[in-house]
XYZ file of C-alpha atoms in Angstrom:
529
model
C 87.174 -30.407 153.115
C 83.944 -30.163 151.191
C 83.689 -27.391 148.618
C 80.192 -26.041 148.077
C 79.360 -25.174 144.500
C 76.696 -22.549 144.901
C 74.147 -21.602 142.332
C 75.326 -18.039 141.851
C 72.731 -15.364 141.182
C 74.374 -12.753 139.020
C 73.782 -9.044 139.238
C 75.406 -7.223 136.341
C 75.612 -3.489 136.946
C 76.422 -2.523 133.364
C 74.186 -3.092 130.391
C 74.961 -5.932 128.022
C 76.755 -5.242 124.782
C 79.921 -5.807 122.829
C 83.023 -5.701 125.014
C 86.204 -4.700 123.255
C 89.462 -4.118 125.049
C 87.806 -2.785 128.195
C 87.167 -3.430 131.884
C 83.679 -4.047 133.229
C 82.825 -3.630 136.916
C 80.071 -6.013 137.965
C 78.648 -7.597 141.120
C 78.380 -11.357 141.495
C 76.626 -13.242 144.252
C 79.215 -14.911 146.436
C 79.173 -17.044 149.546
C 77.794 -14.372 151.906
C 76.782 -11.497 149.635
C 77.747 -9.628 146.494
C 81.359 -9.713 145.282
C 82.627 -6.526 143.612
C 84.304 -7.762 140.451
C 86.166 -6.406 137.427
C 86.227 -8.373 134.178
C 88.942 -7.348 131.710
C 88.468 -8.404 128.104
C 90.992 -7.868 125.277
C 89.964 -6.657 121.851
C 88.495 -9.533 119.872
C 87.202 -10.452 116.488
C 83.522 -11.272 116.276
C 82.860 -14.746 117.642
C 86.418 -15.178 118.961
C 86.914 -17.034 122.244
C 89.860 -16.357 124.536
C 91.450 -17.775 127.678
C 90.351 -16.454 131.071
C 92.352 -16.114 134.291
C 90.768 -15.810 137.740
C 92.993 -13.581 139.928
C 92.747 -13.901 143.729
C 94.081 -11.363 146.237
C 95.490 -12.174 149.658
C 94.586 -11.755 153.337
C 93.287 -8.162 153.944
C 93.971 -7.379 150.276
C 91.742 -6.287 147.408
C 91.269 -6.546 143.660
C 92.956 -3.199 142.920
C 96.394 -3.981 144.325
C 99.193 -2.900 142.003
C 100.553 -6.426 141.477
C 97.174 -7.839 140.508
C 96.417 -4.960 138.141
C 99.823 -5.433 136.485
C 99.059 -9.131 135.944
C 95.645 -8.280 134.494
C 97.100 -5.660 132.162
C 99.851 -8.029 131.040
C 97.304 -10.734 130.264
C 95.165 -8.305 128.278
C 98.193 -7.407 126.155
C 98.587 -11.113 125.342
C 94.933 -11.496 124.347
C 93.878 -13.158 127.619
C 90.823 -12.072 129.616
C 90.923 -11.852 133.403
C 88.665 -11.342 136.382
C 89.685 -9.666 139.652
C 87.369 -9.487 142.632
C 87.211 -8.688 146.330
C 86.651 -11.733 148.516
C 83.827 -11.519 151.064
C 84.703 -9.151 153.882
C 87.342 -7.428 151.771
C 87.416 -4.257 149.710
C 84.024 -3.322 148.243
C 82.415 -6.746 148.643
C 79.713 -7.620 151.140
C 80.328 -9.440 154.389
C 82.263 -8.882 157.581
C 85.979 -9.635 157.641
C 85.511 -11.469 160.933
C 83.267 -14.036 159.202
C 85.692 -14.712 156.344
C 87.287 -18.172 156.142
C 89.402 -20.022 153.594
C 86.332 -22.212 153.094
C 83.949 -19.421 152.122
C 86.642 -17.853 149.966
C 86.682 -21.141 148.041
C 82.934 -20.740 147.614
C 83.513 -17.189 146.343
C 85.927 -18.501 143.705
C 83.381 -21.147 142.696
C 80.864 -18.366 142.019
C 83.398 -16.392 139.994
C 84.234 -19.517 137.983
C 80.549 -20.210 137.285
C 80.140 -16.691 135.972
C 83.196 -16.375 133.735
C 82.870 -19.901 132.312
C 79.445 -18.881 131.009
C 80.625 -15.761 129.172
C 80.266 -16.139 125.417
C 83.814 -14.936 124.688
C 85.531 -17.287 127.150
C 86.999 -20.607 126.022
C 85.998 -22.883 128.901
C 88.834 -25.263 128.057
C 91.368 -22.504 128.765
C 90.609 -21.105 132.198
C 93.532 -20.586 134.563
C 93.854 -19.233 138.066
C 96.410 -17.058 139.831
C 96.603 -15.975 143.434
C 98.870 -14.120 145.844
C 99.439 -15.148 149.468
C 96.141 -16.425 150.922
C 94.739 -16.000 147.416
C 97.469 -18.364 146.215
C 96.482 -20.916 148.850
C 92.815 -20.638 147.860
C 93.730 -20.859 144.165
C 95.707 -24.056 144.747
C 92.869 -25.696 146.676
C 90.243 -24.658 144.126
C 92.306 -25.893 141.178
C 92.770 -29.241 142.934
C 89.009 -29.617 143.418
C 88.246 -28.743 139.805
C 91.111 -30.571 138.062
C 92.937 -29.553 134.904
C 89.897 -30.189 132.712
C 88.356 -27.039 134.219
C 91.385 -25.151 135.578
C 94.077 -25.640 132.982
C 96.942 -24.134 134.987
C 97.677 -22.330 138.235
C 100.132 -19.569 139.133
C 100.800 -19.357 142.869
C 102.555 -16.237 144.131
C 103.931 -16.748 147.650
C 101.021 -19.101 148.473
C 100.191 -18.962 152.182
C 100.399 -22.667 152.907
C 101.792 -21.656 156.315
C 98.325 -20.793 157.661
C 97.538 -24.211 159.247
C 100.979 -24.395 160.871
C 100.695 -20.824 162.141
C 97.297 -21.532 163.683
C 98.504 -24.762 165.309
C 101.453 -22.886 166.788
C 99.174 -20.185 168.204
C 101.034 -17.453 166.340
C 99.629 -15.755 163.265
C 101.181 -12.606 161.810
C 102.061 -11.257 165.264
C 98.855 -12.339 167.014
C 99.120 -14.944 169.782
C 96.432 -17.295 171.093
C 95.907 -20.742 172.567
C 95.405 -23.169 169.649
C 93.907 -25.741 172.029
C 91.296 -23.232 173.144
C 90.611 -21.109 170.077
C 89.137 -17.705 171.019
C 86.090 -16.124 169.412
C 88.433 -13.766 167.525
C 91.998 -12.481 167.413
C 93.328 -9.167 166.164
C 95.615 -9.496 163.140
C 96.965 -6.389 161.451
C 94.077 -4.363 162.878
C 91.456 -6.838 161.624
C 89.351 -9.221 163.668
C 89.919 -12.808 162.556
C 87.008 -14.992 163.651
C 86.955 -18.364 165.349
C 85.559 -20.028 162.206
C 88.646 -18.937 160.238
C 90.993 -20.381 162.846
C 89.065 -23.648 163.176
C 88.923 -24.136 159.428
C 92.629 -23.427 159.013
C 93.546 -25.697 161.924
C 91.986 -28.703 160.163
C 93.324 -27.882 156.699
C 95.877 -30.281 155.163
C 97.198 -27.950 152.462
C 99.703 -30.122 150.636
C 97.523 -33.226 150.652
C 94.563 -31.351 149.183
C 96.439 -28.983 146.847
C 98.695 -31.846 145.729
C 95.732 -33.499 143.996
C 95.905 -30.930 141.182
C 96.879 -32.613 137.899
C 97.590 -29.606 135.668
C 100.591 -27.343 135.127
C 101.607 -25.080 137.990
C 104.182 -22.475 138.873
C 105.202 -21.106 142.261
C 106.787 -17.643 142.298
C 108.373 -16.927 145.683
C 110.905 -14.525 147.165
C 113.703 -15.789 149.375
C 113.285 -12.849 151.789
C 109.568 -13.457 152.398
C 108.937 -13.060 156.145
C 105.143 -13.431 156.036
C 105.203 -16.753 154.162
C 108.721 -18.207 154.293
C 110.117 -19.480 150.992
C 110.025 -23.140 152.073
C 106.213 -23.139 152.079
C 106.206 -22.328 148.357
C 109.021 -24.785 147.657
C 106.996 -27.634 149.189
C 104.378 -27.311 146.439
C 106.974 -28.577 143.971
C 107.209 -31.794 145.993
C 103.489 -32.610 145.868
C 102.353 -31.255 142.486
C 102.834 -33.442 139.426
C 103.976 -30.672 137.070
C 105.197 -27.633 138.969
C 107.985 -25.182 138.190
C 109.532 -23.064 140.946
C 110.548 -19.514 140.047
C 112.765 -18.143 142.805
C 113.193 -14.400 143.260
C 116.374 -13.847 145.257
C 116.013 -11.223 147.988
C 112.346 -10.495 147.248
C 109.859 -9.995 150.076
C 106.242 -11.128 150.370
C 104.840 -8.260 148.309
C 107.610 -8.329 145.655
C 108.343 -4.710 146.544
C 111.805 -5.010 145.007
C 110.207 -5.296 141.536
C 106.490 -6.038 141.270
C 106.781 -5.905 137.491
C 109.122 -8.879 137.474
C 106.712 -10.995 139.511
C 103.858 -9.931 137.242
C 105.861 -10.702 134.089
C 106.751 -14.197 135.328
C 103.091 -14.834 136.089
C 101.870 -13.595 132.714
C 104.569 -15.537 130.867
C 103.574 -18.803 132.566
C 99.867 -18.269 131.917
C 100.522 -17.290 128.304
C 102.579 -20.437 127.727
C 99.816 -22.635 129.043
C 96.669 -20.875 127.856
C 97.380 -19.286 124.464
C 96.903 -21.606 121.532
C 95.836 -21.922 117.923
C 93.305 -24.703 117.462
C 94.417 -27.303 119.993
C 98.049 -26.245 120.025
C 100.526 -25.732 122.813
C 102.620 -22.578 122.948
C 106.213 -22.893 124.104
C 108.079 -19.692 124.925
C 111.834 -20.278 125.023
C 114.047 -17.635 126.602
C 117.312 -17.729 124.667
C 120.720 -16.207 125.245
C 121.638 -17.025 121.638
C 118.670 -15.082 120.250
C 118.857 -12.297 122.857
C 115.064 -12.642 123.107
C 112.312 -15.265 123.439
C 111.346 -17.691 120.693
C 107.691 -18.736 120.475
C 106.918 -22.218 119.210
C 103.447 -23.565 118.406
C 102.981 -27.312 118.750
C 99.924 -29.037 117.251
C 99.275 -32.589 118.448
C 96.737 -34.936 116.812
C 93.549 -34.891 118.856
C 93.339 -38.650 119.342
C 97.075 -39.293 119.661
C 98.138 -41.944 122.163
C 101.449 -41.687 124.008
C 104.227 -39.261 123.170
C 106.130 -41.099 120.412
C 104.184 -39.408 117.627
C 105.691 -38.701 114.181
C 106.650 -35.041 113.947
C 107.094 -32.390 111.268
C 108.873 -29.099 111.894
C 107.157 -26.502 109.700
C 109.097 -23.281 109.029
C 107.738 -19.942 107.833
C 109.176 -17.571 105.245
C 110.881 -14.183 105.141
C 109.057 -11.365 107.012
C 106.900 -13.969 108.768
C 106.646 -15.492 112.221
C 105.489 -18.598 114.071
C 101.813 -17.637 113.656
C 101.904 -17.605 109.845
C 100.966 -21.217 109.186
C 98.039 -21.397 111.657
C 96.811 -18.007 110.472
C 96.718 -19.124 106.841
C 95.288 -22.630 107.353
C 93.837 -24.973 109.956
C 97.050 -26.601 111.151
C 95.232 -28.493 113.904
C 93.027 -30.125 111.272
C 96.130 -30.980 109.236
C 97.656 -32.582 112.325
C 94.485 -34.540 113.090
C 94.149 -35.794 109.503
C 97.788 -36.787 108.985
C 98.656 -38.003 112.488
C 101.747 -35.778 112.613
C 102.657 -33.545 115.511
C 103.373 -30.240 113.737
C 105.892 -27.852 115.303
C 106.076 -24.205 114.167
C 109.054 -22.268 115.610
C 109.657 -18.561 115.089
C 112.413 -17.811 112.578
C 111.657 -14.082 112.943
C 111.450 -11.501 110.201
C 114.757 -12.203 108.500
C 117.021 -14.529 110.481
C 117.317 -16.835 107.474
C 117.737 -19.535 110.142
C 121.440 -18.587 110.279
C 123.883 -17.525 112.946
C 124.464 -13.840 112.258
C 128.112 -13.034 111.548
C 127.810 -10.361 114.249
C 127.885 -12.397 117.471
C 125.925 -9.687 119.279
C 122.988 -10.380 116.976
C 120.713 -13.381 116.559
C 122.433 -16.776 116.505
C 119.443 -18.764 115.294
C 121.153 -21.987 114.225
C 123.052 -22.244 117.506
C 119.795 -21.583 119.338
C 118.109 -24.369 117.405
C 120.702 -27.044 118.084
C 121.762 -26.082 121.601
C 118.443 -24.927 123.069
C 115.330 -25.669 121.006
C 116.181 -29.138 119.692
C 117.048 -30.548 123.151
C 113.804 -29.091 124.530
C 111.734 -30.615 121.731
C 113.497 -33.948 122.212
C 112.684 -33.936 125.924
C 109.063 -32.995 125.375
C 108.195 -34.893 122.206
C 110.838 -37.642 121.693
C 111.541 -36.812 117.982
C 112.842 -40.238 116.982
C 115.027 -39.918 113.828
C 112.971 -42.454 111.894
C 109.756 -40.478 112.613
C 110.881 -36.840 112.345
C 110.700 -34.598 109.267
C 111.201 -30.919 108.479
C 109.872 -28.660 105.730
C 109.173 -24.989 105.108
C 108.319 -22.306 102.585
C 110.625 -19.807 100.870
C 113.144 -18.706 103.546
C 111.785 -21.623 105.565
C 112.458 -24.015 102.677
C 116.077 -22.902 102.772
C 116.072 -23.210 106.571
C 114.463 -26.658 106.590
C 116.943 -28.090 104.107
C 119.951 -26.614 105.891
C 118.838 -27.828 109.308
C 118.282 -31.270 107.780
C 121.719 -31.129 106.191
C 123.350 -30.150 109.501
C 122.241 -33.540 110.869
C 120.617 -35.743 108.222
C 120.934 -38.610 110.696
C 118.393 -36.859 112.973
C 115.626 -36.816 110.344
C 113.754 -39.257 108.123
C 113.283 -36.593 105.501
C 113.044 -32.922 104.564
C 111.108 -30.686 102.210
C 111.163 -27.302 100.552
C 108.178 -25.340 99.219
C 109.316 -22.565 96.887
C 112.535 -22.705 98.882
C 115.517 -20.424 98.440
C 117.837 -23.345 97.723
C 120.358 -21.032 96.038
C 120.777 -17.902 98.148
C 122.004 -15.868 95.211
C 118.464 -16.045 93.764
C 116.803 -14.409 96.760
C 114.946 -11.139 96.465
C 116.190 -10.410 99.984
C 119.845 -10.737 99.045
C 120.967 -7.543 100.867
C 119.651 -8.994 104.130
C 121.399 -12.309 103.486
C 124.674 -10.560 102.680
C 124.415 -8.600 105.910
C 123.668 -11.703 108.015
C 126.548 -13.622 106.443
C 128.866 -10.590 106.322
C 129.360 -11.338 102.625
C 130.605 -8.728 100.173
C 128.364 -9.570 97.211
C 126.476 -12.387 95.504
C 129.742 -13.935 94.292
C 131.107 -14.234 97.817
C 131.929 -17.879 98.635
C 129.895 -17.585 101.839
C 126.695 -17.235 99.809
C 127.464 -20.326 97.788
C 128.677 -22.368 100.758
C 125.482 -21.706 102.754
C 123.158 -22.541 99.860
C 121.372 -25.862 100.380
C 122.253 -27.271 96.950
C 125.954 -27.037 97.850
C 125.538 -28.991 101.092
C 123.712 -32.076 99.824
C 126.910 -34.111 99.939
C 126.601 -34.197 103.723
C 123.883 -36.828 103.423
C 126.352 -39.210 101.775
C 129.018 -38.324 104.312
C 126.912 -38.796 107.424
C 124.507 -41.620 106.552
C 124.949 -45.213 105.446
C 123.541 -46.339 102.078
C 120.905 -48.312 103.986
C 119.823 -45.214 105.910
C 119.795 -43.046 102.790
C 117.468 -45.498 101.058
C 114.922 -44.963 103.828
C 114.957 -41.162 103.559
C 112.923 -38.785 101.426
C 113.630 -35.278 100.120
C 110.694 -33.325 98.676
C 111.159 -30.200 96.551
C 108.108 -28.391 95.213
C 107.927 -25.109 93.343
C 105.404 -23.307 91.164
C 106.635 -22.963 87.612
C 105.437 -19.332 87.570
C 107.781 -18.724 90.509
C 110.532 -17.871 88.069
C 113.048 -16.616 90.627
C 113.286 -20.001 92.355
C 112.599 -22.580 89.648
C 116.243 -22.593 88.422
C 117.544 -23.170 91.970
C 115.079 -26.034 92.442
C 116.287 -27.594 89.183
C 119.937 -27.315 90.318
C 119.004 -28.892 93.634
C 117.281 -31.729 91.808
C 120.374 -32.376 89.689
C 122.480 -32.552 92.828
C 120.068 -35.124 94.285
C 120.502 -37.208 91.139
C 124.273 -36.770 91.280
C 124.407 -38.057 94.856
C 121.749 -40.709 94.209
C 119.486 -39.368 96.946
C 115.822 -40.453 97.044
C 113.741 -37.404 96.215
C 110.493 -36.104 94.771
C 110.514 -33.041 92.543
C 107.110 -31.423 91.970
C 106.173 -28.428 89.857
C 102.707 -26.939 89.573
C 101.035 -23.946 87.891
C 101.547 -21.674 90.899
C 103.298 -18.546 92.099
C 105.094 -17.539 95.318
C 101.796 -17.348 97.226
C 100.065 -18.746 100.299
C 97.310 -20.421 98.287
C 100.005 -22.645 96.807
C 101.794 -23.414 100.089
C 98.606 -24.282 102.002
C 97.788 -26.707 99.184
C 101.172 -28.296 98.601
C 102.002 -28.840 102.273
C 99.412 -31.631 102.225
C 101.505 -33.446 99.621
C 104.674 -33.030 101.672
C 103.055 -34.615 104.728
C 101.506 -37.344 102.611
C 104.892 -38.312 101.159
C 106.477 -38.145 104.603
C 103.752 -40.451 105.939
C 104.545 -43.041 103.277
C 108.011 -43.368 104.804
C 106.737 -44.307 108.238
C-alpha cells in the first residue's frame, strides 16, 4: 500500500490569534475536498509547546461522537491538544460516502498531520494518534507509515482489522456480495459502500502493515464486541513491538456500558506517553497501597546508550509533588550533564514517605517496595552499585529511610536540609497523625527518625561494601531547625564508621539552596561510580 502525502492547502475559517483553552473549528483540504475539523487547545503560557493527539472516528461516524469528545476533553484537562475531524464523505466534510476508502482516509490523516505539526504551540516530537473502529484501523496504518519519530504513540479502540476478512468472506456488517466479483456498490447500514472501498480492503494486509509500527501502543477492546470481535484487537499485541491490551469485560463495540471508562483509559495511556518535562518520561502507577495513582517523572541523559545507566531517585519535600524539581530547575540538563537517569516520584503533600498507621490511608513505603521499585527495576535496571537516592526536607528524611530499609540496594544516599530527626519538624502534627504517635516523646517518632536507623548499614552490609558507599548530608547553617539534627546524624555516621560527607553553607530552607546543592550531591555520587 502506498500512502500519498498530499500538499494540503489550508483554509482556516477563524481569524488568527492567541488560542487559550478553547476549540477552533476550521476546514482543511483533504484527499477529495475540505475536512471539517475542530482543534482543541489547552490553556498555555506564552511560548509553551504541548503534545497533540489526532483523533479518528469510525465507519459512518463523525467528529462529534460522545466518546471522541470525552477523549478530547480529557486530554485538554491534562494539558494535551487534540484535533477531531470528519473523514471525507462523513459528517460535515466534503465528498461522497460511496467514494470513501481506507486509502483516502489515510490521505485525510496525512493532511491533518501536516496541519497540526505546523502549529506553533504543538511539540512535533509529541504527536500521538487515537482511533475508534475503522478510525483505529486507519490510525494503526498511518502510525506504521510514519514511525515513532513522528507518531509517538497510538491508542486503538476496537480497531476494525476485520475489514479485509469480512470483504473476502463476502459479508460486511449484514451486507452480502460475491467477493470474487465485487459489485459497484453494496448497501451497509443504509450507506452505499463503493467498489473502490471493497477492492482496497480486499488487498489490505492489516497486521503486516500495522505491525511495522515501532512506538508504544494500546488496544482497548470489549469482549462483547459483535461488530469487531475481540480477537481482532488481541492480534495487534502479537505483531506490535510494544503494545498493551486493555480488556473491557462485557463491553460492546461502542463502549455503551461506560464510554467514560474507555475514554479514561485512552487519555491515561496518551498522558503517560506524551506528557513530559524536558525530555522526560511520565509513568503513572495505579496503586492499591496508595488508593490512587502515583506519577513518576524519569529524565534520561540525551546521549545515553543502553539501559544500564546510573540512576538517582530525587524526592521532593512537604506540601510538594513530583513536578517540584523540574519546575524549579532544568532537571533534563542536570541529567545530560551528569549522566544520571533522574527519577522523581510523587510523595504527595504529606505522606512523609511512610505507611500511614491507618491502613485505609496511604501506605507509601509499601507502595514503594512492592510496586514502584519492581517497576523501576524492570524498566531501568537499577544496579545496586549504580543507584543512589537523595531528597530535600521531607524528601531528605524519605531518601535516607528508603536507603536504610535496604542499604544493599544502593551505592549511596543524600539529604538536603533533611528532617533527619522527626521531632524537629515544623509539620510535627502531621507526622504524629501518620504514625499514630501521642506526642514528640513517643518512641515511634524516635524509631522512625533516620539518625536512629543508621545501624542498619552495619547490619546489612559487609565492611567491603560499606567502604564503597557514600552518604551526603547538606544543610544551610541558617536553617536552624534542622542543623542540630544534621549534626546528630553526622555523629552517628562517625560512631558507625560510615563514609560520609557533611556540608554546611550560608543558606536557608529555600529552593535556591536546593537547586544549587543538588549538583554537589550528584557530583559526589558520580565519584563513586
